[in-house]
XYZ file of N, CA and C in Angstrom:
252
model
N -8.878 6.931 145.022
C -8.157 7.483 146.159
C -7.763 8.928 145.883
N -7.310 8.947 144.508
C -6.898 10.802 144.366
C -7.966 11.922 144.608
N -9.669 11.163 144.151
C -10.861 12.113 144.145
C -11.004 12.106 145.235
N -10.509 11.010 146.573
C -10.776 11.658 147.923
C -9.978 12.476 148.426
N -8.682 11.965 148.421
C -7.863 13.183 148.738
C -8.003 14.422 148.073
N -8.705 14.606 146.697
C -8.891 16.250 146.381
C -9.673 16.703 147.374
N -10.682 15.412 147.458
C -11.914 16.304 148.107
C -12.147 16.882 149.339
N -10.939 15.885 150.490
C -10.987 16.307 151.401
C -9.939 17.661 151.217
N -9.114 18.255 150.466
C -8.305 19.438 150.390
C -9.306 20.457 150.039
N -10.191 19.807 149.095
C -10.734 21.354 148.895
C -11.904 21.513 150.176
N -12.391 20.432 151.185
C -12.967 20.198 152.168
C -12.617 21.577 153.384
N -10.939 21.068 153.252
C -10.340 21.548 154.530
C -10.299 23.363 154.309
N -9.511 23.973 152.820
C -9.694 24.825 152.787
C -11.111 25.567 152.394
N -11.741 25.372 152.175
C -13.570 25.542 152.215
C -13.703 25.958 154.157
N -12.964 25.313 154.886
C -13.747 25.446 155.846
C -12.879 25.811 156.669
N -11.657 26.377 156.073
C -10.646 27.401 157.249
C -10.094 27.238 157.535
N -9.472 25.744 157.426
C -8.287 25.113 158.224
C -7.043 25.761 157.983
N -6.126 25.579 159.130
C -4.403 26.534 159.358
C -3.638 25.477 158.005
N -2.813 26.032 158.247
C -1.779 25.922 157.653
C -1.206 24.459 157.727
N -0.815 24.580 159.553
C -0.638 23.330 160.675
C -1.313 22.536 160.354
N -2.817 22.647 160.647
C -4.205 21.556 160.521
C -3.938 20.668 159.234
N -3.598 21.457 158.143
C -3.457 20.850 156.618
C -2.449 20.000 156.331
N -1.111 20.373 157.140
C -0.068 19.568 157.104
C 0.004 17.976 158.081
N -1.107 18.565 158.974
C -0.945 17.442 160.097
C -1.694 16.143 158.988
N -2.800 16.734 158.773
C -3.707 15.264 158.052
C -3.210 14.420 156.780
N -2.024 15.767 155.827
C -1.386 14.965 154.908
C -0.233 14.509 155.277
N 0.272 14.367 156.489
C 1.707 13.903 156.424
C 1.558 12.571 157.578
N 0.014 12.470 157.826
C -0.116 10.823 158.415
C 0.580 9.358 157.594
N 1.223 8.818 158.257
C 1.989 7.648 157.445
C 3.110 7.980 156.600
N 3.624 9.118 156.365
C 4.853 9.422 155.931
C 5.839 9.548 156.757
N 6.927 8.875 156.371
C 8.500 8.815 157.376
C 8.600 10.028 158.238
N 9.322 9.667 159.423
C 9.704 11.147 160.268
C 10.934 10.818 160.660
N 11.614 11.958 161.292
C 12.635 11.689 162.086
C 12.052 12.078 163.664
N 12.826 11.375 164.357
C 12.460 11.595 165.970
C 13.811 11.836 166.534
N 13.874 12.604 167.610
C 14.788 13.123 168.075
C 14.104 13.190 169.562
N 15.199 12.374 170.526
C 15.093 12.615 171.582
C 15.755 13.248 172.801
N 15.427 14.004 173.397
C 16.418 14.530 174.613
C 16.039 14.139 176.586
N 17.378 14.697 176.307
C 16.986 14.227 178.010
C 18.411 15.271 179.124
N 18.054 16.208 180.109
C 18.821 17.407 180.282
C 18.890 18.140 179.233
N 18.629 18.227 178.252
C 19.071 19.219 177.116
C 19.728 19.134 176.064
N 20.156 17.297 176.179
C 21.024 16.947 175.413
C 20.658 15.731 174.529
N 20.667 15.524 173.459
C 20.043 14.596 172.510
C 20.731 12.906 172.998
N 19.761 12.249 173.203
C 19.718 10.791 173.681
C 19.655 9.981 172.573
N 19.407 10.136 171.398
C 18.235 9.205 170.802
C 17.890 9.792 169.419
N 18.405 9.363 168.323
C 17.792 10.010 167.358
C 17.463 8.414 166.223
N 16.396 8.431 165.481
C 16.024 7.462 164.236
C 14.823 8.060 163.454
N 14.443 7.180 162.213
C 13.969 7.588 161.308
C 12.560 6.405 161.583
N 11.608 6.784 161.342
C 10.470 5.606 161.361
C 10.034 5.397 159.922
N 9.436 4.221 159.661
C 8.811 3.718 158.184
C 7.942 4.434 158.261
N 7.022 4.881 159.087
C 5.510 5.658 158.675
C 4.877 6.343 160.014
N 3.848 5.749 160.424
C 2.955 6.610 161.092
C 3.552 6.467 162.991
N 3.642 7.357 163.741
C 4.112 7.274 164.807
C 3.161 7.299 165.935
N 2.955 6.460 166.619
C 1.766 6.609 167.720
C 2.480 6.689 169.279
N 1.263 8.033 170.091
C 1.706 7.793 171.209
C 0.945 7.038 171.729
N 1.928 6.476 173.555
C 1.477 5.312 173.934
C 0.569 5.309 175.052
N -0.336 4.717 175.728
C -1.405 4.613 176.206
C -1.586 5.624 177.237
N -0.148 6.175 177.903
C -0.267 7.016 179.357
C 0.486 8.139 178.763
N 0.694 8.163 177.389
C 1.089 9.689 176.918
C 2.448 9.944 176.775
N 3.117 9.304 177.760
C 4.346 9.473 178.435
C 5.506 9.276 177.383
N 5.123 8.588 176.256
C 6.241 7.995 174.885
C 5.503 7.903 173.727
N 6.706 7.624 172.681
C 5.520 7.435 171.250
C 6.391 5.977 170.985
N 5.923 5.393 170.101
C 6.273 4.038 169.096
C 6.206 4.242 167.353
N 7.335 3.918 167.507
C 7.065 3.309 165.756
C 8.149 2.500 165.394
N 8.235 2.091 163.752
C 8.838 1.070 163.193
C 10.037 1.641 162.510
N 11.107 1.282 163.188
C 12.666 1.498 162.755
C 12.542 1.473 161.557
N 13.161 2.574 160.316
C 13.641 2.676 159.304
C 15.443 1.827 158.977
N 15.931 2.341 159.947
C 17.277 1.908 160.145
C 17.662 0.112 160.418
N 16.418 -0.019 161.505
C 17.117 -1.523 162.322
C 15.549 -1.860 161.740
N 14.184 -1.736 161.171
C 13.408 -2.709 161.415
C 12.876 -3.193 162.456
N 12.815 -2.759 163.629
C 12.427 -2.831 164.988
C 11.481 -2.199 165.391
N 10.605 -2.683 166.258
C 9.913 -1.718 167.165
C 10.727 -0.792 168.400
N 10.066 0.339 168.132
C 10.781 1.360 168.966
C 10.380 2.230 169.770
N 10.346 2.083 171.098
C 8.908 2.769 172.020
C 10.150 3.514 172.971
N 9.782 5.164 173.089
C 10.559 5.979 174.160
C 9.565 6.012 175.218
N 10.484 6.798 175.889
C 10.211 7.429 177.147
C 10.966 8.235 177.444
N 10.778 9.688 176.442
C 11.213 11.151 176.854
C 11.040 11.949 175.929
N 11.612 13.245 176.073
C 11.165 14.148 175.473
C 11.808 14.314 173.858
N 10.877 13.569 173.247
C 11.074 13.362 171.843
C 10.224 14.726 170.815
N 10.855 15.095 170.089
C 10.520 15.889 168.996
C 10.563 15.039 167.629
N 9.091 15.219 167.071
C 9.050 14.504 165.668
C 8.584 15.291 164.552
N 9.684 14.855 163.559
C 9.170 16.062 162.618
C 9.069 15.093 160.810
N 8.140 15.671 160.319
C 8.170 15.415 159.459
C 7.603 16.029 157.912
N 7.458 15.818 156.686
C 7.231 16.544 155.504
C 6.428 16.705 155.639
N 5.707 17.971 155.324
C 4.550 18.491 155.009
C 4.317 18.246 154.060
């Protein structure tokens, strides 16, 4: 597993990738925080176990509660951030 992950790093920079691009592919399945708003004002904030998916019409994302262990599906304007 480590000789693939070198390989795809030295893959990505070989072939130009941002900064962004590099962070997006290594930080799949690592914890995030999500933060949600709604008027301007934060609704909604938790931590997920790993990888966060949005949901079929775009409109929300899902993932698995760090905190409660739950499934956790929005509907709004969520910001997710996580380690590069």
């Amino acid at each position: 597993m480590k000789k693939f992950v070198v390989a795809v790093a030295v893959m990505m920079l070989a072939s130009g990738c941002t900064d962004a691009e590099r962070a997006k592919v290594f930080a799949l399945g690592s914890e995030a925080q999500v933060t949600c708003y709604s008027g301007g004002k934060q609704i909604f904030s938790d931590e997920s176990t790993g990888k966060i998916l949005a949901d079929e019409t775009g409109a929300g994302v899902y993932f698995k509660s760090k905190r409660t262990g739950r499934l956790v599906h929005t509907y709004a304007d969520c910001i997710v951030e996580q380690e590069a």
